[in-house]
JSON list of C-alpha atoms in Angstrom, two decimals:
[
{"chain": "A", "resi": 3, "resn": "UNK", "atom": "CA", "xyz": [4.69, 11.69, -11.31]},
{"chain": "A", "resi": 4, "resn": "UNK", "atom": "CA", "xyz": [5.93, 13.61, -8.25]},
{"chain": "A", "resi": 5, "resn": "UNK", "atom": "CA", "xyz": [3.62, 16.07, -7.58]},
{"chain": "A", "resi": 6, "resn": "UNK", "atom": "CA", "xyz": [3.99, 19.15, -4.65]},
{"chain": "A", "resi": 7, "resn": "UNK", "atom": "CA", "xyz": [1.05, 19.66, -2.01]},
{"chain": "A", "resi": 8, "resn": "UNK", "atom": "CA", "xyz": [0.90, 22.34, 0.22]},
{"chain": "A", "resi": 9, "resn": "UNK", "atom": "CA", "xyz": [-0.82, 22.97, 3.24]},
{"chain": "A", "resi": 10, "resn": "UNK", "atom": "CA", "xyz": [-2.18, 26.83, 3.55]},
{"chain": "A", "resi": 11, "resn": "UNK", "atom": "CA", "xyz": [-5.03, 28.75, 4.52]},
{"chain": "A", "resi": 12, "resn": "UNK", "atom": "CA", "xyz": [-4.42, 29.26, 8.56]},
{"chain": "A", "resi": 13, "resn": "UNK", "atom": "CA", "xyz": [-3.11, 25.36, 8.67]},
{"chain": "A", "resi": 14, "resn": "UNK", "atom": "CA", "xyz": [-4.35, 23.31, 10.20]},
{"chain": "A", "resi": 15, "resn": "UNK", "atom": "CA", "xyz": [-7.05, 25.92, 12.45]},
{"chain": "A", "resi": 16, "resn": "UNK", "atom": "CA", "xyz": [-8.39, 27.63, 9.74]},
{"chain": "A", "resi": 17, "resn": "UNK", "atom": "CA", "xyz": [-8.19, 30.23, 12.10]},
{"chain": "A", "resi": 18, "resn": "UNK", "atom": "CA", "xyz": [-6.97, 33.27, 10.70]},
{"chain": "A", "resi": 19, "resn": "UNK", "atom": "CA", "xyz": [-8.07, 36.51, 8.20]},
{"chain": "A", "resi": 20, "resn": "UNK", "atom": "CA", "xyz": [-9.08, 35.54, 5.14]},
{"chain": "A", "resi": 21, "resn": "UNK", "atom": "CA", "xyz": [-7.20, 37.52, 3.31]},
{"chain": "A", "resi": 22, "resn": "UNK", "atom": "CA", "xyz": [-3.81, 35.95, 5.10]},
{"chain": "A", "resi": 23, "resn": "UNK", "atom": "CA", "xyz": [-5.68, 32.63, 4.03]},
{"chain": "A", "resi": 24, "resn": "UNK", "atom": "CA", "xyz": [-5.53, 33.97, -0.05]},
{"chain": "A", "resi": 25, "resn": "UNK", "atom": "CA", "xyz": [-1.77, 35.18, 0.53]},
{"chain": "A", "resi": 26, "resn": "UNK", "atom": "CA", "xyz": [-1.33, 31.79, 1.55]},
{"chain": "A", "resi": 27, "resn": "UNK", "atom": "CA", "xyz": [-2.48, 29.68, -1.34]},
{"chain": "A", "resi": 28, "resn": "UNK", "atom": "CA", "xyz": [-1.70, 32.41, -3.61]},
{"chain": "A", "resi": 29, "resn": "UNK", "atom": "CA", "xyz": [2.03, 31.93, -2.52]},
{"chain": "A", "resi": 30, "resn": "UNK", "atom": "CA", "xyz": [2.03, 28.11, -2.36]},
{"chain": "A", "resi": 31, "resn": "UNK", "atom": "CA", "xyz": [0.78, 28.31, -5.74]},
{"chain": "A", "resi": 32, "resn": "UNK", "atom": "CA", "xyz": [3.52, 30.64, -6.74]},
{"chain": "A", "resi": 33, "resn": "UNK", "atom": "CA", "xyz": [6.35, 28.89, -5.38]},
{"chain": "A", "resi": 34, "resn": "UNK", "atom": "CA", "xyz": [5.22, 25.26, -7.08]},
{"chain": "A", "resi": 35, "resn": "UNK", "atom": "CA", "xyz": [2.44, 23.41, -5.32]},
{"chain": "A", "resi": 36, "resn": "UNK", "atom": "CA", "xyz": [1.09, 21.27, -7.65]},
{"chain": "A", "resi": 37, "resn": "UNK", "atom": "CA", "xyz": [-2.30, 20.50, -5.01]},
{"chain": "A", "resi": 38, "resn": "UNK", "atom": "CA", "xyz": [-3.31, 22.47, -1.94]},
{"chain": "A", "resi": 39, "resn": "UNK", "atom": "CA", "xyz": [-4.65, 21.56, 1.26]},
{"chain": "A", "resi": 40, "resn": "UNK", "atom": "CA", "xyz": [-7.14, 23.82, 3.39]},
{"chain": "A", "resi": 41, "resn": "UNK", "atom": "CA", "xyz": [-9.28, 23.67, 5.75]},
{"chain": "A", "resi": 42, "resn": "UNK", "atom": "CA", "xyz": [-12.98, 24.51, 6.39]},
{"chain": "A", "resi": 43, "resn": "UNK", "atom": "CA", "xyz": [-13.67, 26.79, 8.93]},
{"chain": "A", "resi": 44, "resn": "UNK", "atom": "CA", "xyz": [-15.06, 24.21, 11.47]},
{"chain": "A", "resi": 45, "resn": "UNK", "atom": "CA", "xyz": [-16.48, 27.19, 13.89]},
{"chain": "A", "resi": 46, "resn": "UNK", "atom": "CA", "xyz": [-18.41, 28.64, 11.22]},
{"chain": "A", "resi": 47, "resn": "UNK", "atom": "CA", "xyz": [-19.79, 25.62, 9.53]},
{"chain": "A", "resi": 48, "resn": "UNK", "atom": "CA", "xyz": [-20.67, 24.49, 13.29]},
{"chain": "A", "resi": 49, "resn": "UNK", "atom": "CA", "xyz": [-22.52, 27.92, 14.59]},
{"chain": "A", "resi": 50, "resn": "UNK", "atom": "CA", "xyz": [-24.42, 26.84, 10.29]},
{"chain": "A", "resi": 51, "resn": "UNK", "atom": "CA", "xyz": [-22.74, 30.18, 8.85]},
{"chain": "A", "resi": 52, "resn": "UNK", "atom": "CA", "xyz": [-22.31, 27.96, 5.99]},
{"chain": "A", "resi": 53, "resn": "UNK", "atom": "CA", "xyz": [-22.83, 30.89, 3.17]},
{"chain": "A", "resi": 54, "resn": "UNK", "atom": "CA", "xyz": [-19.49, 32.34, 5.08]},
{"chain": "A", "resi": 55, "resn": "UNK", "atom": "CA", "xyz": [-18.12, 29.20, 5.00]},
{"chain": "A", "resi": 56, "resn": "UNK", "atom": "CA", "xyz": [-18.60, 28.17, 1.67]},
{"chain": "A", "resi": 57, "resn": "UNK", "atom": "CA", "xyz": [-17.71, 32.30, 0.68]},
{"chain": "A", "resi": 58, "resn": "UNK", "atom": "CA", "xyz": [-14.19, 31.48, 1.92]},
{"chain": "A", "resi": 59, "resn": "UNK", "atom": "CA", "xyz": [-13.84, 27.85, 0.64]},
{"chain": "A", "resi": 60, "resn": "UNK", "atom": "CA", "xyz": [-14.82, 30.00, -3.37]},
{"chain": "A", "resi": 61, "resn": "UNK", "atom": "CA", "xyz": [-12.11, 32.53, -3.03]},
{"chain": "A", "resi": 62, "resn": "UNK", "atom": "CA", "xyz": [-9.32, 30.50, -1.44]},
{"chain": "A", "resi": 63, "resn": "UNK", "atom": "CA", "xyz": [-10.28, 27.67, -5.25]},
{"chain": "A", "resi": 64, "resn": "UNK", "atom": "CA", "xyz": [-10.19, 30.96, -7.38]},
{"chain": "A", "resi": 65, "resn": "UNK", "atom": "CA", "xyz": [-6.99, 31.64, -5.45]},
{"chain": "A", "resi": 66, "resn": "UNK", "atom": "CA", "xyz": [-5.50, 28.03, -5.99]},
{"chain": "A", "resi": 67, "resn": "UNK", "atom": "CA", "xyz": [-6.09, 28.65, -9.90]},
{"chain": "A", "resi": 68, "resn": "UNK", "atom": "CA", "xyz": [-5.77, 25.30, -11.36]},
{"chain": "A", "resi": 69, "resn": "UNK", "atom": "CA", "xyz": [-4.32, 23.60, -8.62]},
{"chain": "A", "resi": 70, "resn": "UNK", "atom": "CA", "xyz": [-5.79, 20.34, -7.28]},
{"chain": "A", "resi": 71, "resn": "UNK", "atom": "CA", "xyz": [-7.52, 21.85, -3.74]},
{"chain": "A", "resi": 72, "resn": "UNK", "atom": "CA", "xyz": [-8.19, 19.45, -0.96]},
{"chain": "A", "resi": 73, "resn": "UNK", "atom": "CA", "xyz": [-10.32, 20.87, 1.73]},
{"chain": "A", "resi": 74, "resn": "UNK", "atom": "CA", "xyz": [-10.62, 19.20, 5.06]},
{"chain": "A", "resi": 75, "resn": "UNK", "atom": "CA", "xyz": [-13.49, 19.32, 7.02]},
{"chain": "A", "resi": 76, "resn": "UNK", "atom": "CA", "xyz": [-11.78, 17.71, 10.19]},
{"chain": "A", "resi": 77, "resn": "UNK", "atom": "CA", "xyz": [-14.76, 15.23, 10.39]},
{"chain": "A", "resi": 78, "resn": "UNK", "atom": "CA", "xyz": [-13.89, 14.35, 14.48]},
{"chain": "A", "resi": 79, "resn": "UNK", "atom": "CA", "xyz": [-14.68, 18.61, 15.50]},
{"chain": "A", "resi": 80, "resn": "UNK", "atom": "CA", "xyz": [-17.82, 18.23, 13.19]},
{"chain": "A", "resi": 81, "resn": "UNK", "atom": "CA", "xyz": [-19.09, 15.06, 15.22]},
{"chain": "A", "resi": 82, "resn": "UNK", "atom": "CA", "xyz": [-22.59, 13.82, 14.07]},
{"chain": "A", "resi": 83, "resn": "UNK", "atom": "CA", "xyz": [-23.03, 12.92, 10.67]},
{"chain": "A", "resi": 84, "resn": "UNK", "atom": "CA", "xyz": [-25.36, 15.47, 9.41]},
{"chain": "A", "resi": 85, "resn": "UNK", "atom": "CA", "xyz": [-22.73, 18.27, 10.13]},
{"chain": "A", "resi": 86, "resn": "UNK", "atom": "CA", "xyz": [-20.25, 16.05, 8.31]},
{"chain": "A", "resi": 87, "resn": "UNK", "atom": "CA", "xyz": [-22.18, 15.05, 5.01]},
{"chain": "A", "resi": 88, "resn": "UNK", "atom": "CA", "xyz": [-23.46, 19.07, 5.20]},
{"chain": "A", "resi": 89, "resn": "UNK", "atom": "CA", "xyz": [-19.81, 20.28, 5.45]},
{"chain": "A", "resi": 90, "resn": "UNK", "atom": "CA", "xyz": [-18.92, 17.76, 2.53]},
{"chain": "A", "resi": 91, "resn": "UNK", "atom": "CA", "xyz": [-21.73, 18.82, 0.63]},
{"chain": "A", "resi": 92, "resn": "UNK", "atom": "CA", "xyz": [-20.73, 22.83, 1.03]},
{"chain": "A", "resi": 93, "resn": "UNK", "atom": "CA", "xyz": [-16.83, 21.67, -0.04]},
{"chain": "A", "resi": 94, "resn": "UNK", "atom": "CA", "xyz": [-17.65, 20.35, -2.97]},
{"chain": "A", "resi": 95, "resn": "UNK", "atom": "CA", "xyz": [-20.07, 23.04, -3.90]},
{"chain": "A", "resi": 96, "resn": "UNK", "atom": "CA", "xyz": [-17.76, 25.57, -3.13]},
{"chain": "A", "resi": 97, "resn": "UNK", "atom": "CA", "xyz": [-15.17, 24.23, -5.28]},
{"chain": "A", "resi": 98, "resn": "UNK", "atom": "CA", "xyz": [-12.94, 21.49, -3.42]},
{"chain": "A", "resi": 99, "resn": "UNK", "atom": "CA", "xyz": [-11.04, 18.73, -5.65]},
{"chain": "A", "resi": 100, "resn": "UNK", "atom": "CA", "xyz": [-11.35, 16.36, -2.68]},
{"chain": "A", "resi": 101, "resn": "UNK", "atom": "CA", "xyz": [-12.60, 16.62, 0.22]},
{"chain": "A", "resi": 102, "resn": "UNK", "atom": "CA", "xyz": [-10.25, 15.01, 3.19]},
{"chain": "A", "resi": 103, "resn": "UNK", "atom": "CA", "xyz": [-11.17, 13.92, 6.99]},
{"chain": "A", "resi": 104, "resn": "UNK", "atom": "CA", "xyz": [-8.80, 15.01, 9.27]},
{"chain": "A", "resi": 105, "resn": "UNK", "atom": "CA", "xyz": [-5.68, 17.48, 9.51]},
{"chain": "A", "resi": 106, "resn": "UNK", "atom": "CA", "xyz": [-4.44, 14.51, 11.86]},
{"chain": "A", "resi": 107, "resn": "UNK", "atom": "CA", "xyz": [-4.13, 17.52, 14.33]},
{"chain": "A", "resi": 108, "resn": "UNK", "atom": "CA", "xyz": [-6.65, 16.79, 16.76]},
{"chain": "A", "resi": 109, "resn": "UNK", "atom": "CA", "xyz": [-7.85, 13.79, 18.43]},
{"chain": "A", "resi": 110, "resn": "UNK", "atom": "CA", "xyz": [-10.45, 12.32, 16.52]},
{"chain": "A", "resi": 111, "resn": "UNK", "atom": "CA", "xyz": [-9.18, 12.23, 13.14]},
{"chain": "A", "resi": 112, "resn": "UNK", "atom": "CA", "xyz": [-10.18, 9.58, 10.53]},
{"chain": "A", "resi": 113, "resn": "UNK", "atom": "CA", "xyz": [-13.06, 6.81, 11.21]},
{"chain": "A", "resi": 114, "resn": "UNK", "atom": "CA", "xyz": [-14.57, 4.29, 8.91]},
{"chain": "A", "resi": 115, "resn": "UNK", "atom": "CA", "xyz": [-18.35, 6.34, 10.18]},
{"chain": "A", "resi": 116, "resn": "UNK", "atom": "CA", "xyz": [-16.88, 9.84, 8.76]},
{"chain": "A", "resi": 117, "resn": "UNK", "atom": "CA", "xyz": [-15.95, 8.01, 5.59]},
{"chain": "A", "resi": 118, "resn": "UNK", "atom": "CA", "xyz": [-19.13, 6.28, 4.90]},
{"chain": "A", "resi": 119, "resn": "UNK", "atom": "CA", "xyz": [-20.80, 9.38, 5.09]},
{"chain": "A", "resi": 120, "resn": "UNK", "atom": "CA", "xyz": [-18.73, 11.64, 3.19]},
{"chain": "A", "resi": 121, "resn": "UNK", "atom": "CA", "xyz": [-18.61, 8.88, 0.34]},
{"chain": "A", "resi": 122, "resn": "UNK", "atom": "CA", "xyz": [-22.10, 9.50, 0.47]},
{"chain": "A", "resi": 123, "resn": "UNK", "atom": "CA", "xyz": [-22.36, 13.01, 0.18]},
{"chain": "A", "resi": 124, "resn": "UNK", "atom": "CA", "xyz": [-19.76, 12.49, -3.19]},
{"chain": "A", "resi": 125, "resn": "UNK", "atom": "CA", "xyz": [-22.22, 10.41, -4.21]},
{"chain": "A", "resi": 126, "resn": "UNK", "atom": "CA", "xyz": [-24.92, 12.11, -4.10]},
{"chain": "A", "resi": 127, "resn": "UNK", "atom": "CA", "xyz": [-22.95, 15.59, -5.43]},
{"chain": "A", "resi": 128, "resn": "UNK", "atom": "CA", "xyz": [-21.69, 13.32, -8.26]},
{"chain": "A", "resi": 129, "resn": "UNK", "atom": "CA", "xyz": [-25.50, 12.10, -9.44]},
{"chain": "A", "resi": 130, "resn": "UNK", "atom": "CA", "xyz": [-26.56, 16.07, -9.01]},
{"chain": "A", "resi": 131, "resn": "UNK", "atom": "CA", "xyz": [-23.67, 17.88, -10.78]},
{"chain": "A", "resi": 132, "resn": "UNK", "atom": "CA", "xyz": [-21.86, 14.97, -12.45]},
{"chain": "A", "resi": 133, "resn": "UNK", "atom": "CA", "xyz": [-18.86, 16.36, -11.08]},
{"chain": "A", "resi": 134, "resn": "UNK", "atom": "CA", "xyz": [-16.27, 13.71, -9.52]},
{"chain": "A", "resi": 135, "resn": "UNK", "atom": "CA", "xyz": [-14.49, 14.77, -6.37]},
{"chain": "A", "resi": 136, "resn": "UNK", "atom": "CA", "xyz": [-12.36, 12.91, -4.11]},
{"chain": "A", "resi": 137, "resn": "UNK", "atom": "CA", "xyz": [-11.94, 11.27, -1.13]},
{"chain": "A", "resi": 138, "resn": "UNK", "atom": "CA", "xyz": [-9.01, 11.31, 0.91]},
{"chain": "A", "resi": 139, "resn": "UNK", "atom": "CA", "xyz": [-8.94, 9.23, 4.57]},
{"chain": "A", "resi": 140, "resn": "UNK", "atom": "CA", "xyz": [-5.95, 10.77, 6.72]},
{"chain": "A", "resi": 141, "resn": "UNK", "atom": "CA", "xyz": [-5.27, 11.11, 10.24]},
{"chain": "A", "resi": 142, "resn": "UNK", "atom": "CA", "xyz": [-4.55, 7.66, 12.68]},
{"chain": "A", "resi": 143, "resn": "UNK", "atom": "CA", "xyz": [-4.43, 4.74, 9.09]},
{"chain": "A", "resi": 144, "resn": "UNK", "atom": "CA", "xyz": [-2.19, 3.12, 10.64]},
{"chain": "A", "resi": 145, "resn": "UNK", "atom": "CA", "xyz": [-2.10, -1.02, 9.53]},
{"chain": "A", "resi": 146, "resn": "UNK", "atom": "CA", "xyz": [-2.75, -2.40, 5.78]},
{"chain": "A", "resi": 147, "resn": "UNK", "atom": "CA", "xyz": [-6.10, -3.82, 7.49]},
{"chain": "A", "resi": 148, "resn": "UNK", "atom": "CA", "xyz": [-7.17, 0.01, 8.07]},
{"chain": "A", "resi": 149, "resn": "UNK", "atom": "CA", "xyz": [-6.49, 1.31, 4.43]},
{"chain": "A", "resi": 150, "resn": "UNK", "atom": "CA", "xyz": [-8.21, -2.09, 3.38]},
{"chain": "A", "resi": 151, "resn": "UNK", "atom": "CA", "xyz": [-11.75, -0.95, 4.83]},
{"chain": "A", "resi": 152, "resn": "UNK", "atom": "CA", "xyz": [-10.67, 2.62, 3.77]},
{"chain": "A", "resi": 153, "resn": "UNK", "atom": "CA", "xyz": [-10.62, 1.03, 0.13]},
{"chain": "A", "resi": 154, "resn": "UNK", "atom": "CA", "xyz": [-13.79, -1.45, 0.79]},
{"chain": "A", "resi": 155, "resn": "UNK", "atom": "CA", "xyz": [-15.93, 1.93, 1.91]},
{"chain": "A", "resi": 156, "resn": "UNK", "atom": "CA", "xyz": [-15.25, 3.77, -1.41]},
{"chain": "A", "resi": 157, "resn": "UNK", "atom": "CA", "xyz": [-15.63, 0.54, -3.26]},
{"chain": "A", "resi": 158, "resn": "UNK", "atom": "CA", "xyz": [-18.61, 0.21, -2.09]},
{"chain": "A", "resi": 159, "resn": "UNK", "atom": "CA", "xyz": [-19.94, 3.32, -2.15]},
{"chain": "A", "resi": 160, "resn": "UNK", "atom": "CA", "xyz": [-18.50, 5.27, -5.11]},
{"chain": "A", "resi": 161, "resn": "UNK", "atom": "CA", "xyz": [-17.48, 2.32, -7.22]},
{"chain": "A", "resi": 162, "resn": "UNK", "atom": "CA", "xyz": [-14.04, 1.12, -8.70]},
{"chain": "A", "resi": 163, "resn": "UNK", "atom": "CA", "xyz": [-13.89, 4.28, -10.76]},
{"chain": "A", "resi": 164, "resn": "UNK", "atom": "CA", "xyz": [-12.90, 6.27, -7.61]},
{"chain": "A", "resi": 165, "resn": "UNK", "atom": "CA", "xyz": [-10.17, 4.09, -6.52]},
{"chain": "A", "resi": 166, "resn": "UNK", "atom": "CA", "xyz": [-7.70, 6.06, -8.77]},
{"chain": "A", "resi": 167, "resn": "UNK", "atom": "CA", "xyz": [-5.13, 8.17, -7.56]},
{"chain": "A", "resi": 168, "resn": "UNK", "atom": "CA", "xyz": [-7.22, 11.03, -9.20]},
{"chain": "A", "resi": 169, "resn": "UNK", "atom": "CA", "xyz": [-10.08, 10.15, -7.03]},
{"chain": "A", "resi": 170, "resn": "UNK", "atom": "CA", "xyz": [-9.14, 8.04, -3.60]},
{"chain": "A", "resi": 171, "resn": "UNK", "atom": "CA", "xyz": [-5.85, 8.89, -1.60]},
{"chain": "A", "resi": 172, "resn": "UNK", "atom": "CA", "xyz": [-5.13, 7.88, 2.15]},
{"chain": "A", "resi": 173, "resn": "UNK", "atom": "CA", "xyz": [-2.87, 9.84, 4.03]},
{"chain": "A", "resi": 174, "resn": "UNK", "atom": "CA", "xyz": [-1.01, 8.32, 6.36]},
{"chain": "A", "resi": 175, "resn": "UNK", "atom": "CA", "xyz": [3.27, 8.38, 6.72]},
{"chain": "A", "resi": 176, "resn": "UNK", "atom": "CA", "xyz": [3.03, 5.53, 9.42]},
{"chain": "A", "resi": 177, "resn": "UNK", "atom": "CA", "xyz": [1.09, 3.09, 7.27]},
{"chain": "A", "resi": 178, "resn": "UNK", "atom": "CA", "xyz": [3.98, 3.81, 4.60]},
{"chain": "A", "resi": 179, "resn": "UNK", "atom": "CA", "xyz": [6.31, 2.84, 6.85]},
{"chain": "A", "resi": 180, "resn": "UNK", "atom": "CA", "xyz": [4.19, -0.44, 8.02]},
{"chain": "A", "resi": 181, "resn": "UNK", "atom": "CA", "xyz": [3.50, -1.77, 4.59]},
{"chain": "A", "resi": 182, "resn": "UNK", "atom": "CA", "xyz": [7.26, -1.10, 3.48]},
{"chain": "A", "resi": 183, "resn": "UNK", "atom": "CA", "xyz": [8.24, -3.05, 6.71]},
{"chain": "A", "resi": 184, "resn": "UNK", "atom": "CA", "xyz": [6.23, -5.60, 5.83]},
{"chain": "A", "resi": 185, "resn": "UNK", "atom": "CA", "xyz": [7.27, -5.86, 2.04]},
{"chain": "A", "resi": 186, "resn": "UNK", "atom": "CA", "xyz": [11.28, -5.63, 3.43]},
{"chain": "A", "resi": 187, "resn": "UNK", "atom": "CA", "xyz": [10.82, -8.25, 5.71]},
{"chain": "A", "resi": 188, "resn": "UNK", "atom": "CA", "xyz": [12.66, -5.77, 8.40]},
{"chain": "A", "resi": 189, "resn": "UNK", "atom": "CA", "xyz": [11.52, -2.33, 9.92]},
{"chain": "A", "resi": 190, "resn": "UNK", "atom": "CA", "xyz": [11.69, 0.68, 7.39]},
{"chain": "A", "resi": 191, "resn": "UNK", "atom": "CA", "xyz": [11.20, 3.90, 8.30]},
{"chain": "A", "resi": 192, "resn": "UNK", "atom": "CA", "xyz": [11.17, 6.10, 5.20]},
{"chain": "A", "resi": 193, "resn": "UNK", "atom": "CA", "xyz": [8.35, 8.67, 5.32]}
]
């Protein structure tokens, strides 16, 4: 089924009032979106205001209603892995549907390292809470081989059940486009 995302909250920064952040969602949610995409305030869960982080993360889920939110926690800003599996880990608590890598805004976007760590952090929220959330790899997936180890990492990690569309997504237009080309026999640029 077709379903409509929509990115809001201060896209793709994060960088804005929080109550322009609620207007936002609230009016994505209004006019159709199916699933919204936000981001985590990377300055705040860097400087470890992580109740403020999370606080916003809470209202901008009650705000998104029953909506599929996707929160980003643009992995490449976040750098080591302890800020990354620690802004996973306040996602999820705060609410988030699946937590994503990259707005494919800046330049370090998705990497294998980022995924093996926030697969871990699901993991670990999953065998705490025994909620399921998922993982979504986007920014730079470029060839079938990428998206391959993409898959292999959550394999691995969170097991077959996650590689649903319910659970494991990879965002990436240009890979589309690549594995259509490749299917066609001839260069296809749909997406």
């Amino acid at each position: 089924p077709l379903r409509i995302t929509s990115v809001a909250g201060g896209f793709p920064s994060s960088q804005t009032f929080l109550e322009v952040k609620m207007l936002e969602v609230a009016m994505a949610i209004e006019n159709g979106a199916d699933e919204v995409d936000v981001v985590l305030n990377v300055g705040k869960s860097l400087s470890k205001a992580y109740d403020e982080a999370a606080n916003e993360i809470e209202v901008l889920r009650e705000e998104a209603e029953d909506a599929t939110l996707k929160v980003i926690i643009e992995s490449g800003a976040l750098s080591t892995c302890d800020n990354i599996y620690q802004a996973s880990l306040l996602a999820m608590a705060a609410g988030a549907d699946f937590i994503k890598t990259s707005t494919g805004k800046i330049d370090i976007s998705a990497t294998p390292e980022a995924a093996v760590v926030m697969c871990h952090a699901i993991k670990a929220y999953n065998q705490k809470t025994g909620r399921k959330v998922g993982f979504k790899a986007a920014g730079g997936i470029r060839t079938a081989e990428e998206a391959s180890l993409y898959y292999t990492i959550v394999e691995q990690i969170l097991g077959s059940e996650w590689l649903t569309p319910e659970l494991f997504r990879i965002g990436a237009s240009s890979l589309a486009n690549n594995i259509l080309s490749a299917i066609e026999g001839k260069e296809i640029k749909y997406f």
